[in-house]
Amino acid sequence: MNDSVSTAARPADIPSVDRLLNQPFLQPLIVQHGRALATAALRRLLDGLRAEAVAGRLTQQALADTALHEALAEALARDSAPRLRAVFNLTGTVLHTNLGRALLPDSAVQAVVRAMTSAANLEFDLDDGSRGDRDDLIDDLLCELTGAEAATVVNNNAAAVLLMLNTLAQRREVVVSRGELVEIGGAFRIPDIMQRAGAKLVEIGTTNRTHPHDYANAIGDRTAMLMKVHCSNYEITGFTRSVDVAEVVGIARPHGVPVVVDLGSGTLCDLTQWGLPRETTVRETIAAGADLVTFSGDKLLGGPQAGLIVGRADLIKKIKKNPLKRALRVGKLTLAALEPVLRLYRDPDTLAQTLPTLRLLTRPAAAMASMAERLLPQLQPVLGDAWRIDAVPTVSQIGSGALPGGQLPSFGLVMAPVAAATGKRGGGRQLQRLEAALRALPRPVIGRVGEQALWLDLRCLEEADEADFIAQWTQLSDALRQ
Ligand SMILES: *Cc1c(COP(=O)(O)O)cnc(C)c1O
């Protein structure tokens, strides 16, 4: 060791950007990140060092070639790291809107890659060489799977509802039960969308009870449609009454007024066959007489973000002619992903293996339980004596407003600071630190804090990812020790 280690550096000791840029030891970084980025990062680094030197806090050691190289490499790596990153979703909510909802099957991933890297017949009829319609790529599949006459696709279900209302109810009235005026996370509120679409909302019934005569009495000259909205993220229980789609259709038909349903999640097959809670399917809603049904592509359907509208051919035709359709249309990547996902539904027998969303939702609690037992002994030494880790039963949620009451038995790891259990203070801070350290891992781990502990629901950690998950834990112990 030389004694420059502790010698203070002065601002004048800091080399110039130009001089450093010509130093051989920085060339690999310049080649890797490009001269422009490397120069800018180096300038910022030296500005910081200069400020330190002025404050009398800079050592000569910090100006050594190796130290400068390391600092610049770190700054460039931080700067060029992707912002949208893979995380482990251990929140227990399978379709987590903030974490990107549905995961796509491999067939969809391959189709997206193909569509991204080559020209494709997005709006081109390969049979006769004429201009095509992008909806043609999936509308017959959607009709086959739902029993509807026609179909179209837009950016998401919020867009589908907006487009439907704007096309069919502008300056006219839309009748909705007060029990269905829901707000879906992220500022989607039925009354607000209605207003933006230019439609006038006519509220009927009460929060807990709406009767057939409420619908009947609301129909007048200006009525554009009767609308039903899936309650998605909440449940009304107790003294309740609502009118089902078939009943509403019975009331509307004699007046020639269409009935539309925002089904939210919109599942394409009966989930009870996999032991999941019952949810009305799109096909059942069409069969009950709904004229139009809208639903999301990335909720229970398990596909890409999209809004699907299916129903009567004449109404779909009007919707497709609305100039807003052009503004809300989907890109080729969405269509590329959607088609193979819809195809999987043609073989429901294998769906629980082929569709990741359904695979996760139907994963047996025993699989998570044995994973928890495997992980626990590996985690305890990483966290040390300050933490108590237990493998415990828990319940996962489907998420994204699907089946709010439906809960899925699962298994997870719960980590509690020993301090908290013994009544000592500081447990809350420890918990925050652990939660932050998990978020700072190369592939961030997102859990759930509750009851003075951190919960990791293992439902969405599949066996294929287990080794990657464990491999990061050494970095966690480093982070917690600091
Ligand atoms: C989720 C949901 C929406 C919004 O769908 P996005 O695809 O997220 O735009 C609209 N209506 C209902 C009933 C929903 O559950």
CSV table of C-alpha atoms and ligand atoms in Angstrom, one decimal:
chain,number,residue,atom,x,y,z
A,1,MET,CA,0.0,0.0,0.0
A,2,ASN,CA,1.3,3.5,-0.7
A,3,ASP,CA,0.5,6.4,1.5
A,4,SER,CA,-1.5,8.3,-1.2
A,5,VAL,CA,-4.4,6.2,0.1
A,6,SER,CA,-5.2,8.7,2.7
A,7,THR,CA,-3.8,11.8,1.0
A,8,ALA,CA,-6.4,14.4,0.2
A,9,ALA,CA,-6.9,15.3,-3.5
A,10,ARG,CA,-7.3,18.9,-4.6
A,11,PRO,CA,-9.6,20.0,-7.5
A,12,ALA,CA,-6.5,20.7,-9.6
A,13,ASP,CA,-5.6,17.0,-9.2
A,14,ILE,CA,-8.7,15.9,-11.2
A,15,PRO,CA,-7.8,15.1,-14.8
A,16,SER,CA,-9.6,16.7,-17.7
A,17,VAL,CA,-12.3,14.8,-19.6
A,18,ASP,CA,-10.3,15.0,-22.8
A,19,ARG,CA,-7.2,13.5,-21.2
A,20,LEU,CA,-9.2,10.7,-19.7
A,21,LEU,CA,-11.0,9.9,-22.9
A,22,ASN,CA,-7.7,9.1,-24.5
A,23,GLN,CA,-6.5,6.8,-21.7
A,24,PRO,CA,-6.3,3.2,-22.8
A,25,PHE,CA,-8.0,1.9,-19.6
A,26,LEU,CA,-11.3,3.6,-20.5
A,27,GLN,CA,-11.4,2.5,-24.1
A,28,PRO,CA,-13.4,-0.7,-23.5
A,29,LEU,CA,-16.1,1.3,-21.8
A,30,ILE,CA,-16.2,3.8,-24.6
A,31,VAL,CA,-16.5,1.1,-27.2
A,32,GLN,CA,-19.2,-0.7,-25.2
A,33,HIS,CA,-21.4,2.3,-24.5
A,34,GLY,CA,-20.5,4.7,-27.3
A,35,ARG,CA,-18.4,7.9,-27.1
A,36,ALA,CA,-21.3,10.3,-26.6
A,37,LEU,CA,-22.8,8.4,-23.6
A,38,ALA,CA,-19.3,7.7,-22.1
A,39,THR,CA,-18.3,11.3,-22.4
A,40,ALA,CA,-21.4,12.6,-20.7
A,41,ALA,CA,-21.2,10.1,-17.9
A,42,LEU,CA,-17.5,10.9,-17.4
A,43,ARG,CA,-18.2,14.6,-17.2
A,44,ARG,CA,-20.9,14.0,-14.6
A,45,LEU,CA,-18.5,11.8,-12.6
A,46,LEU,CA,-15.7,14.4,-12.7
A,47,ASP,CA,-18.1,17.2,-11.7
A,48,GLY,CA,-19.1,15.1,-8.7
A,49,LEU,CA,-15.4,14.4,-7.8
A,50,ARG,CA,-14.6,18.1,-8.1
A,51,ALA,CA,-17.4,19.0,-5.6
A,52,GLU,CA,-16.0,16.4,-3.2
A,53,ALA,CA,-12.5,17.8,-3.6
A,54,VAL,CA,-13.7,21.4,-3.0
A,55,ALA,CA,-15.3,20.1,0.2
A,56,GLY,CA,-12.0,18.5,1.2
A,57,ARG,CA,-13.5,15.0,1.1
A,58,LEU,CA,-11.7,13.5,-2.0
A,59,THR,CA,-8.8,11.1,-1.6
A,60,GLN,CA,-6.1,10.5,-4.2
A,61,GLN,CA,-7.3,6.9,-4.1
A,62,ALA,CA,-10.5,7.9,-5.8
A,63,LEU,CA,-8.6,9.3,-8.7
A,64,ALA,CA,-6.6,6.1,-9.4
A,65,ASP,CA,-7.2,4.5,-12.8
A,66,THR,CA,-9.0,1.5,-11.3
A,67,ALA,CA,-11.3,3.6,-9.2
A,68,LEU,CA,-12.2,5.9,-12.1
A,69,HIS,CA,-12.8,2.9,-14.3
A,70,GLU,CA,-15.1,1.3,-11.7
A,71,ALA,CA,-17.0,4.5,-11.0
A,72,LEU,CA,-17.6,5.1,-14.7
A,73,ALA,CA,-18.5,1.5,-15.4
A,74,GLU,CA,-21.1,1.6,-12.6
A,75,ALA,CA,-22.6,4.9,-13.8
A,76,LEU,CA,-22.9,3.7,-17.4
A,77,ALA,CA,-24.4,0.4,-16.3
A,78,ARG,CA,-27.0,2.2,-14.2
A,79,ASP,CA,-27.7,4.6,-17.1
A,80,SER,CA,-28.2,1.9,-19.7
A,81,ALA,CA,-30.1,-0.6,-17.6
A,82,PRO,CA,-33.6,-1.2,-19.0
A,83,ARG,CA,-36.4,0.5,-17.2
A,84,LEU,CA,-39.1,-2.1,-17.8
A,85,ARG,CA,-37.7,-5.1,-16.0
A,86,ALA,CA,-38.7,-8.7,-15.2
A,87,VAL,CA,-39.8,-9.0,-11.5
A,88,PHE,CA,-41.0,-11.9,-9.4
A,89,ASN,CA,-44.7,-11.3,-8.6
A,90,LEU,CA,-45.1,-12.9,-5.2
A,91,THR,CA,-47.9,-10.5,-4.2
A,92,GLY,CA,-50.4,-13.3,-4.4
A,93,THR,CA,-52.4,-11.4,-7.0
A,94,VAL,CA,-52.0,-13.4,-10.3
A,95,LEU,CA,-53.4,-10.8,-12.7
A,96,HIS,CA,-51.7,-7.8,-11.1
A,97,THR,CA,-52.4,-4.6,-13.1
A,98,ASN,CA,-49.3,-2.8,-11.8
A,99,LEU,CA,-47.1,-5.8,-12.6
A,100,GLY,CA,-48.4,-6.2,-16.2
A,101,ARG,CA,-51.3,-8.7,-15.8
A,102,ALA,CA,-51.3,-11.8,-17.9
A,103,LEU,CA,-48.2,-13.7,-19.0
A,104,LEU,CA,-48.2,-14.9,-22.6
A,105,PRO,CA,-47.8,-18.4,-23.8
A,106,ASP,CA,-44.7,-19.2,-25.9
A,107,SER,CA,-46.7,-19.4,-29.1
A,108,ALA,CA,-47.8,-15.8,-28.6
A,109,VAL,CA,-44.2,-14.7,-27.8
A,110,GLN,CA,-43.0,-16.3,-31.1
A,111,ALA,CA,-45.7,-14.7,-33.1
A,112,VAL,CA,-44.9,-11.3,-31.6
A,113,VAL,CA,-41.2,-11.8,-32.5
A,114,ARG,CA,-42.1,-12.7,-36.1
A,115,ALA,CA,-44.4,-9.7,-36.4
A,116,MET,CA,-41.7,-7.4,-35.0
A,117,THR,CA,-39.0,-8.6,-37.2
A,118,SER,CA,-40.7,-9.1,-40.6
A,119,ALA,CA,-43.3,-7.5,-42.7
A,120,ALA,CA,-46.7,-9.1,-42.2
A,121,ASN,CA,-50.2,-9.2,-43.8
A,122,LEU,CA,-51.6,-6.9,-41.2
A,123,GLU,CA,-54.1,-5.2,-43.5
A,124,PHE,CA,-53.5,-7.2,-46.7
A,125,ASP,CA,-55.7,-9.9,-48.1
A,126,LEU,CA,-53.3,-12.7,-49.3
A,127,ASP,CA,-56.0,-14.4,-51.3
A,128,ASP,CA,-56.8,-11.6,-53.7
A,129,GLY,CA,-54.0,-9.0,-53.0
A,130,SER,CA,-56.5,-6.4,-52.0
A,131,ARG,CA,-56.4,-4.2,-48.9
A,132,GLY,CA,-57.6,-6.0,-45.8
A,133,ASP,CA,-58.9,-5.2,-42.4
A,134,ARG,CA,-56.7,-5.9,-39.3
A,135,ASP,CA,-59.8,-7.3,-37.4
A,136,ASP,CA,-60.0,-10.1,-40.1
A,137,LEU,CA,-57.0,-11.7,-38.4
A,138,ILE,CA,-59.0,-12.6,-35.3
A,139,ASP,CA,-62.7,-11.9,-35.7
A,140,ASP,CA,-63.8,-15.3,-36.9
A,141,LEU,CA,-61.9,-16.9,-34.0
A,142,LEU,CA,-63.7,-14.6,-31.5
A,143,CYS,CA,-67.0,-15.4,-33.1
A,144,GLU,CA,-66.3,-19.1,-32.9
A,145,LEU,CA,-65.4,-18.9,-29.2
A,146,THR,CA,-68.2,-16.7,-28.1
A,147,GLY,CA,-71.1,-17.5,-30.4
A,148,ALA,CA,-71.3,-13.8,-31.5
A,149,GLU,CA,-72.0,-12.7,-35.1
A,150,ALA,CA,-69.2,-10.2,-35.3
A,151,ALA,CA,-66.2,-8.9,-33.4
A,152,THR,CA,-63.6,-6.1,-33.3
A,153,VAL,CA,-60.6,-5.3,-31.2
A,154,VAL,CA,-59.3,-2.0,-29.6
A,155,ASN,CA,-56.5,-1.0,-27.2
A,156,ASN,CA,-58.1,-2.1,-24.0
A,157,ASN,CA,-61.5,-2.7,-22.4
A,158,ALA,CA,-61.8,0.9,-21.3
A,159,ALA,CA,-61.4,1.9,-25.0
A,160,ALA,CA,-64.0,-0.7,-26.0
A,161,VAL,CA,-66.6,0.8,-23.6
A,162,LEU,CA,-65.8,4.3,-24.7
A,163,LEU,CA,-66.1,3.4,-28.4
A,164,MET,CA,-69.3,1.4,-27.9
A,165,LEU,CA,-71.0,4.3,-26.0
A,166,ASN,CA,-69.7,7.0,-28.4
A,167,THR,CA,-70.9,5.1,-31.4
A,168,LEU,CA,-74.3,4.0,-30.2
A,169,ALA,CA,-75.3,6.5,-27.5
A,170,GLN,CA,-73.9,9.9,-28.3
A,171,ARG,CA,-76.4,12.6,-27.2
A,172,ARG,CA,-78.7,9.9,-26.1
A,173,GLU,CA,-79.5,8.0,-22.8
A,174,VAL,CA,-77.8,5.0,-21.4
A,175,VAL,CA,-79.6,3.2,-18.5
A,176,VAL,CA,-77.4,1.7,-15.8
A,177,SER,CA,-78.2,0.3,-12.4
A,178,ARG,CA,-76.8,2.3,-9.4
A,179,GLY,CA,-75.3,-0.9,-8.2
A,180,GLU,CA,-73.2,-1.2,-11.3
A,181,LEU,CA,-71.7,2.3,-11.5
A,182,VAL,CA,-68.2,1.0,-10.6
A,183,GLU,CA,-64.8,2.5,-10.5
A,184,ILE,CA,-62.1,0.1,-11.8
A,185,GLY,CA,-58.5,0.8,-10.6
A,186,GLY,CA,-56.7,3.5,-12.5
A,187,ALA,CA,-59.5,6.0,-12.8
A,188,PHE,CA,-61.9,4.1,-15.0
A,189,ARG,CA,-65.3,5.2,-13.8
A,190,ILE,CA,-68.5,4.3,-15.7
A,191,PRO,CA,-70.1,7.8,-15.2
A,192,ASP,CA,-66.9,9.6,-16.4
A,193,ILE,CA,-66.5,7.3,-19.5
A,194,MET,CA,-70.1,7.9,-20.3
A,195,GLN,CA,-69.7,11.7,-20.2
A,196,ARG,CA,-66.5,11.5,-22.4
A,197,ALA,CA,-68.4,9.3,-24.8
A,198,GLY,CA,-71.1,12.1,-25.1
A,199,ALA,CA,-73.8,9.8,-23.6
A,200,LYS,CA,-76.2,10.8,-20.9
A,201,LEU,CA,-76.3,8.4,-17.9
A,202,VAL,CA,-79.7,7.5,-16.6
A,203,GLU,CA,-79.2,5.9,-13.1
A,204,ILE,CA,-81.9,3.5,-11.9
A,205,GLY,CA,-82.5,1.5,-8.8
A,206,THR,CA,-80.4,1.8,-5.7
A,207,THR,CA,-76.9,0.6,-4.7
A,208,ASN,CA,-78.1,-2.7,-3.4
A,209,ARG,CA,-81.4,-3.3,-5.2
A,210,THR,CA,-82.5,-2.8,-8.8
A,211,HIS,CA,-85.7,-4.3,-10.1
A,212,PRO,CA,-87.0,-5.2,-13.6
A,213,HIS,CA,-89.6,-2.3,-13.4
A,214,ASP,CA,-86.7,0.1,-12.8
A,215,TYR,CA,-85.4,-0.7,-16.3
A,216,ALA,CA,-88.9,-0.8,-17.8
A,217,ASN,CA,-89.7,2.7,-16.4
A,218,ALA,CA,-86.5,4.2,-17.7
A,219,ILE,CA,-87.0,3.4,-21.3
A,220,GLY,CA,-88.1,6.4,-23.4
A,221,ASP,CA,-87.6,8.1,-26.8
A,222,ARG,CA,-84.0,9.1,-26.0
A,223,THR,CA,-82.9,5.7,-24.7
A,224,ALA,CA,-79.9,4.4,-26.7
A,225,MET,CA,-79.3,1.3,-24.8
A,226,LEU,CA,-79.6,-0.6,-21.5
A,227,MET,CA,-76.2,-1.3,-20.1
A,228,LYS,CA,-75.0,-3.9,-17.6
A,229,VAL,CA,-71.6,-3.6,-16.0
A,230,HIS,CA,-69.7,-6.4,-14.2
A,231,CYS,CA,-69.1,-5.3,-10.6
A,232,SER,CA,-65.5,-6.7,-11.0
A,233,ASN,CA,-63.7,-5.5,-7.9
A,234,TYR,CA,-66.5,-5.5,-5.3
A,235,GLU,CA,-69.5,-7.6,-4.2
A,236,ILE,CA,-72.9,-6.5,-3.0
A,237,THR,CA,-74.2,-9.0,-0.5
A,238,GLY,CA,-77.1,-9.1,1.9
A,239,PHE,CA,-80.4,-7.5,1.0
A,240,THR,CA,-79.8,-7.4,-2.8
A,241,ARG,CA,-81.6,-7.6,-6.1
A,242,SER,CA,-80.2,-7.3,-9.5
A,243,VAL,CA,-81.6,-8.1,-12.9
A,244,ASP,CA,-79.7,-10.5,-15.0
A,245,VAL,CA,-78.9,-10.1,-18.6
A,246,ALA,CA,-81.7,-12.3,-19.9
A,247,GLU,CA,-84.3,-10.4,-17.9
A,248,VAL,CA,-83.0,-7.1,-19.1
A,249,VAL,CA,-83.1,-8.3,-22.7
A,250,GLY,CA,-86.7,-9.4,-22.2
A,251,ILE,CA,-87.5,-5.8,-21.1
A,252,ALA,CA,-85.6,-4.1,-23.9
A,253,ARG,CA,-86.6,-6.3,-26.9
A,254,PRO,CA,-90.2,-5.0,-27.3
A,255,HIS,CA,-88.8,-1.5,-27.4
A,256,GLY,CA,-86.1,-2.3,-29.9
A,257,VAL,CA,-83.4,-1.0,-27.5
A,258,PRO,CA,-80.1,-2.9,-27.5
A,259,VAL,CA,-78.6,-4.4,-24.3
A,260,VAL,CA,-74.9,-4.1,-23.9
A,261,VAL,CA,-72.7,-5.7,-21.2
A,262,ASP,CA,-69.3,-4.6,-20.0
A,263,LEU,CA,-68.1,-8.0,-18.7
A,264,GLY,CA,-64.7,-6.8,-17.5
A,265,SER,CA,-62.7,-10.0,-17.3
A,266,GLY,CA,-64.7,-11.8,-19.8
A,267,THR,CA,-63.8,-15.4,-19.6
A,268,LEU,CA,-64.2,-17.7,-22.6
A,269,CYS,CA,-64.8,-20.9,-20.8
A,270,ASP,CA,-66.4,-22.2,-17.7
A,271,LEU,CA,-63.8,-22.0,-14.9
A,272,THR,CA,-65.5,-24.3,-12.6
A,273,GLN,CA,-64.2,-27.3,-14.6
A,274,TRP,CA,-60.8,-26.4,-13.0
A,275,GLY,CA,-62.2,-25.9,-9.5
A,276,LEU,CA,-62.2,-22.1,-9.9
A,277,PRO,CA,-65.1,-19.9,-8.9
A,278,ARG,CA,-67.9,-19.5,-11.3
A,279,GLU,CA,-67.8,-16.5,-13.7
A,280,THR,CA,-70.3,-15.8,-16.5
A,281,THR,CA,-68.7,-16.5,-19.8
A,282,VAL,CA,-68.9,-14.3,-22.9
A,283,ARG,CA,-70.7,-17.1,-24.7
A,284,GLU,CA,-73.4,-17.3,-22.0
A,285,THR,CA,-73.9,-13.5,-22.1
A,286,ILE,CA,-74.3,-13.5,-25.9
A,287,ALA,CA,-76.7,-16.5,-25.5
A,288,ALA,CA,-78.7,-14.6,-22.9
A,289,GLY,CA,-79.4,-12.1,-25.7
A,290,ALA,CA,-76.8,-9.3,-25.1
A,291,ASP,CA,-76.4,-7.3,-28.3
A,292,LEU,CA,-72.8,-6.3,-27.5
A,293,VAL,CA,-70.3,-7.6,-24.9
A,294,THR,CA,-67.0,-5.9,-24.1
A,295,PHE,CA,-64.1,-7.5,-22.2
A,296,SER,CA,-60.4,-7.3,-21.6
A,297,GLY,CA,-57.7,-9.3,-23.4
A,298,ASP,CA,-55.2,-9.4,-20.5
A,299,LYS,CA,-57.4,-10.4,-17.6
A,300,LEU,CA,-58.9,-13.9,-17.3
A,301,LEU,CA,-58.5,-14.4,-21.1
A,302,GLY,CA,-54.8,-14.5,-20.5
A,303,GLY,CA,-53.7,-12.6,-23.6
A,304,PRO,CA,-52.2,-9.2,-24.5
A,305,GLN,CA,-53.7,-5.9,-23.4
A,306,ALA,CA,-56.7,-5.4,-25.7
A,307,GLY,CA,-60.4,-4.6,-25.6
A,308,LEU,CA,-62.7,-7.0,-27.4
A,309,ILE,CA,-66.2,-6.1,-28.6
A,310,VAL,CA,-68.4,-9.0,-29.8
A,311,GLY,CA,-72.0,-9.1,-30.7
A,312,ARG,CA,-74.5,-8.1,-33.4
A,313,ALA,CA,-73.0,-7.6,-36.9
A,314,ASP,CA,-74.9,-4.4,-37.6
A,315,LEU,CA,-73.7,-2.8,-34.4
A,316,ILE,CA,-70.1,-3.9,-34.8
A,317,LYS,CA,-70.2,-2.5,-38.3
A,318,LYS,CA,-71.2,0.9,-37.0
A,319,ILE,CA,-68.5,0.8,-34.3
A,320,LYS,CA,-65.9,0.0,-36.9
A,321,LYS,CA,-67.0,3.1,-38.9
A,322,ASN,CA,-66.5,5.4,-36.0
A,323,PRO,CA,-63.3,7.5,-36.6
A,324,LEU,CA,-62.5,6.9,-32.9
A,325,LYS,CA,-61.9,3.3,-33.9
A,326,ARG,CA,-58.9,4.4,-35.9
A,327,ALA,CA,-57.6,6.2,-32.8
A,328,LEU,CA,-58.1,3.3,-30.5
A,329,ARG,CA,-57.0,0.5,-32.8
A,330,VAL,CA,-54.5,-2.1,-31.8
A,331,GLY,CA,-51.0,-2.6,-33.2
A,332,LYS,CA,-49.7,-5.6,-35.0
A,333,LEU,CA,-47.9,-6.9,-31.9
A,334,THR,CA,-51.2,-7.1,-30.0
A,335,LEU,CA,-52.9,-9.0,-32.9
A,336,ALA,CA,-49.9,-11.2,-33.3
A,337,ALA,CA,-50.2,-12.2,-29.6
A,338,LEU,CA,-53.9,-12.4,-29.5
A,339,GLU,CA,-54.4,-14.9,-32.3
A,340,PRO,CA,-52.4,-17.8,-30.8
A,341,VAL,CA,-53.9,-17.2,-27.4
A,342,LEU,CA,-57.4,-17.5,-28.8
A,343,ARG,CA,-56.4,-20.6,-30.7
A,344,LEU,CA,-55.5,-22.3,-27.4
A,345,TYR,CA,-59.1,-22.0,-26.4
A,346,ARG,CA,-60.1,-24.3,-29.2
A,347,ASP,CA,-58.7,-27.1,-27.1
A,348,PRO,CA,-60.0,-26.5,-23.6
A,349,ASP,CA,-58.6,-29.9,-22.4
A,350,THR,CA,-55.1,-28.7,-22.5
A,351,LEU,CA,-55.7,-25.0,-21.6
A,352,ALA,CA,-54.6,-25.4,-18.0
A,353,GLN,CA,-51.2,-26.3,-19.2
A,354,THR,CA,-50.9,-24.2,-22.3
A,355,LEU,CA,-52.2,-20.8,-21.0
A,356,PRO,CA,-49.9,-19.4,-18.3
A,357,THR,CA,-52.7,-17.4,-16.6
A,358,LEU,CA,-54.8,-20.5,-16.1
A,359,ARG,CA,-51.8,-22.6,-15.2
A,360,LEU,CA,-51.0,-20.2,-12.4
A,361,LEU,CA,-54.6,-20.0,-11.2
A,362,THR,CA,-55.0,-23.7,-11.1
A,363,ARG,CA,-51.6,-24.5,-9.6
A,364,PRO,CA,-52.3,-26.8,-6.6
A,365,ALA,CA,-51.5,-25.5,-3.1
A,366,ALA,CA,-49.4,-28.6,-2.6
A,367,ALA,CA,-46.9,-27.4,-5.3
A,368,MET,CA,-46.5,-24.1,-3.5
A,369,ALA,CA,-46.3,-25.9,-0.1
A,370,SER,CA,-43.4,-28.2,-1.2
A,371,MET,CA,-41.6,-25.2,-2.8
A,372,ALA,CA,-42.0,-23.3,0.5
A,373,GLU,CA,-40.4,-26.2,2.4
A,374,ARG,CA,-37.5,-26.3,-0.1
A,375,LEU,CA,-36.9,-22.6,0.1
A,376,LEU,CA,-37.2,-22.1,3.8
A,377,PRO,CA,-34.0,-23.7,4.9
A,378,GLN,CA,-32.1,-21.9,2.2
A,379,LEU,CA,-33.4,-18.5,3.2
A,380,GLN,CA,-33.0,-18.7,7.0
A,381,PRO,CA,-29.2,-18.5,6.9
A,382,VAL,CA,-29.4,-15.6,4.4
A,383,LEU,CA,-31.6,-13.5,6.6
A,384,GLY,CA,-30.0,-14.6,9.9
A,385,ASP,CA,-31.3,-14.7,13.5
A,386,ALA,CA,-33.0,-11.4,13.3
A,387,TRP,CA,-35.7,-12.9,11.2
A,388,ARG,CA,-38.3,-15.6,11.7
A,389,ILE,CA,-39.3,-17.3,8.5
A,390,ASP,CA,-42.3,-19.7,8.3
A,391,ALA,CA,-43.9,-21.6,5.5
A,392,VAL,CA,-47.6,-20.9,5.8
A,393,PRO,CA,-50.8,-21.4,4.0
A,394,THR,CA,-52.2,-18.2,2.4
A,395,VAL,CA,-54.7,-17.2,-0.2
A,396,SER,CA,-54.0,-15.8,-3.6
A,397,GLN,CA,-56.3,-13.5,-5.5
A,398,ILE,CA,-57.1,-13.7,-9.2
A,399,GLY,CA,-56.8,-10.0,-9.5
A,400,SER,CA,-57.8,-7.4,-12.1
A,401,GLY,CA,-61.3,-7.3,-10.8
A,402,ALA,CA,-62.1,-10.9,-11.6
A,403,LEU,CA,-64.1,-12.7,-9.0
A,404,PRO,CA,-63.4,-10.5,-6.0
A,405,GLY,CA,-64.8,-13.1,-3.7
A,406,GLY,CA,-63.0,-16.0,-5.3
A,407,GLN,CA,-59.9,-16.9,-3.3
A,408,LEU,CA,-57.4,-19.5,-4.1
A,409,PRO,CA,-55.7,-21.6,-1.4
A,410,SER,CA,-51.9,-21.1,-1.7
A,411,PHE,CA,-48.7,-21.4,0.3
A,412,GLY,CA,-46.0,-18.9,1.0
A,413,LEU,CA,-43.2,-17.7,3.1
A,414,VAL,CA,-43.8,-15.2,5.8
A,415,MET,CA,-40.8,-13.3,7.2
A,416,ALA,CA,-41.1,-11.4,10.5
A,417,PRO,CA,-38.5,-9.5,12.4
A,418,VAL,CA,-37.8,-11.3,15.6
A,419,ALA,CA,-37.8,-7.8,17.3
A,420,ALA,CA,-41.4,-7.4,16.5
A,421,ALA,CA,-42.4,-10.7,18.0
A,422,THR,CA,-40.5,-10.0,21.2
A,423,GLY,CA,-42.1,-6.5,21.5
A,424,LYS,CA,-38.9,-4.7,20.7
A,425,ARG,CA,-38.9,-1.6,18.6
A,426,GLY,CA,-37.4,-1.3,15.2
A,427,GLY,CA,-39.3,-4.2,13.6
A,428,GLY,CA,-41.1,-1.8,11.3
A,429,ARG,CA,-37.9,-0.3,10.0
A,430,GLN,CA,-36.3,-3.7,9.5
A,431,LEU,CA,-39.4,-4.8,7.5
A,432,GLN,CA,-39.1,-1.7,5.3
A,433,ARG,CA,-35.4,-2.5,4.7
A,434,LEU,CA,-36.1,-6.0,3.7
A,435,GLU,CA,-38.9,-5.0,1.4
A,436,ALA,CA,-36.6,-2.4,-0.2
A,437,ALA,CA,-33.7,-4.9,-0.5
A,438,LEU,CA,-36.0,-7.4,-2.2
A,439,ARG,CA,-37.1,-4.7,-4.7
A,440,ALA,CA,-33.4,-3.8,-5.3
A,441,LEU,CA,-32.4,-7.3,-6.5
A,442,PRO,CA,-31.4,-7.8,-10.1
A,443,ARG,CA,-34.8,-9.4,-10.7
A,444,PRO,CA,-36.8,-7.5,-8.1
A,445,VAL,CA,-39.0,-9.6,-5.7
A,446,ILE,CA,-42.3,-8.0,-5.0
A,447,GLY,CA,-44.2,-9.3,-2.0
A,448,ARG,CA,-46.8,-8.0,0.3
A,449,VAL,CA,-46.4,-6.3,3.7
A,450,GLY,CA,-49.0,-7.1,6.3
A,451,GLU,CA,-49.4,-8.0,10.0
A,452,GLN,CA,-45.9,-6.8,10.7
A,453,ALA,CA,-44.4,-9.3,8.3
A,454,LEU,CA,-43.4,-9.7,4.7
A,455,TRP,CA,-45.4,-12.3,2.7
A,456,LEU,CA,-44.2,-14.0,-0.4
A,457,ASP,CA,-47.0,-16.0,-2.0
A,458,LEU,CA,-45.3,-18.7,-4.1
A,459,ARG,CA,-48.2,-19.2,-6.6
A,460,CYS,CA,-46.5,-17.3,-9.4
A,461,LEU,CA,-43.0,-18.6,-8.8
A,462,GLU,CA,-43.0,-21.6,-11.1
A,463,GLU,CA,-40.5,-24.4,-10.7
A,464,ALA,CA,-38.6,-23.3,-13.8
A,465,ASP,CA,-37.7,-20.0,-12.1
A,466,GLU,CA,-36.8,-21.5,-8.7
A,467,ALA,CA,-33.1,-21.6,-9.3
A,468,ASP,CA,-32.9,-18.0,-10.6
A,469,PHE,CA,-34.9,-17.0,-7.6
A,470,ILE,CA,-32.5,-18.7,-5.1
A,471,ALA,CA,-29.4,-17.5,-6.9
A,472,GLN,CA,-30.1,-13.9,-6.0
A,473,TRP,CA,-30.4,-14.4,-2.2
A,474,THR,CA,-26.7,-14.0,-1.6
A,475,GLN,CA,-27.0,-10.4,-2.9
A,476,LEU,CA,-29.8,-9.9,-0.5
A,477,SER,CA,-27.7,-10.8,2.5
A,478,ASP,CA,-25.0,-8.4,1.4
A,479,ALA,CA,-27.6,-5.6,1.0
A,480,LEU,CA,-29.1,-6.3,4.5
A,481,ARG,CA,-25.7,-6.3,6.1
A,482,GLN,CA,-24.8,-2.8,4.9
B,1,LIG,C1,-61.1,-4.1,-16.0
B,1,LIG,C2,-62.4,-3.5,-16.4
B,1,LIG,C3,-62.4,-2.5,-17.3
B,1,LIG,C4,-61.2,-1.9,-17.9
B,1,LIG,O1,-60.6,-2.8,-18.7
B,1,LIG,P1,-59.1,-2.5,-19.2
B,1,LIG,O2,-58.8,-3.6,-20.2
B,1,LIG,O3,-58.2,-2.5,-18.0
B,1,LIG,O4,-59.1,-1.2,-19.9
B,1,LIG,C5,-63.7,-2.0,-17.6
B,1,LIG,N1,-64.8,-2.5,-17.1
B,1,LIG,C6,-64.8,-3.5,-16.2
B,1,LIG,C7,-66.1,-4.0,-15.7
B,1,LIG,C8,-63.6,-4.1,-15.8
B,1,LIG,O5,-63.5,-5.1,-14.9
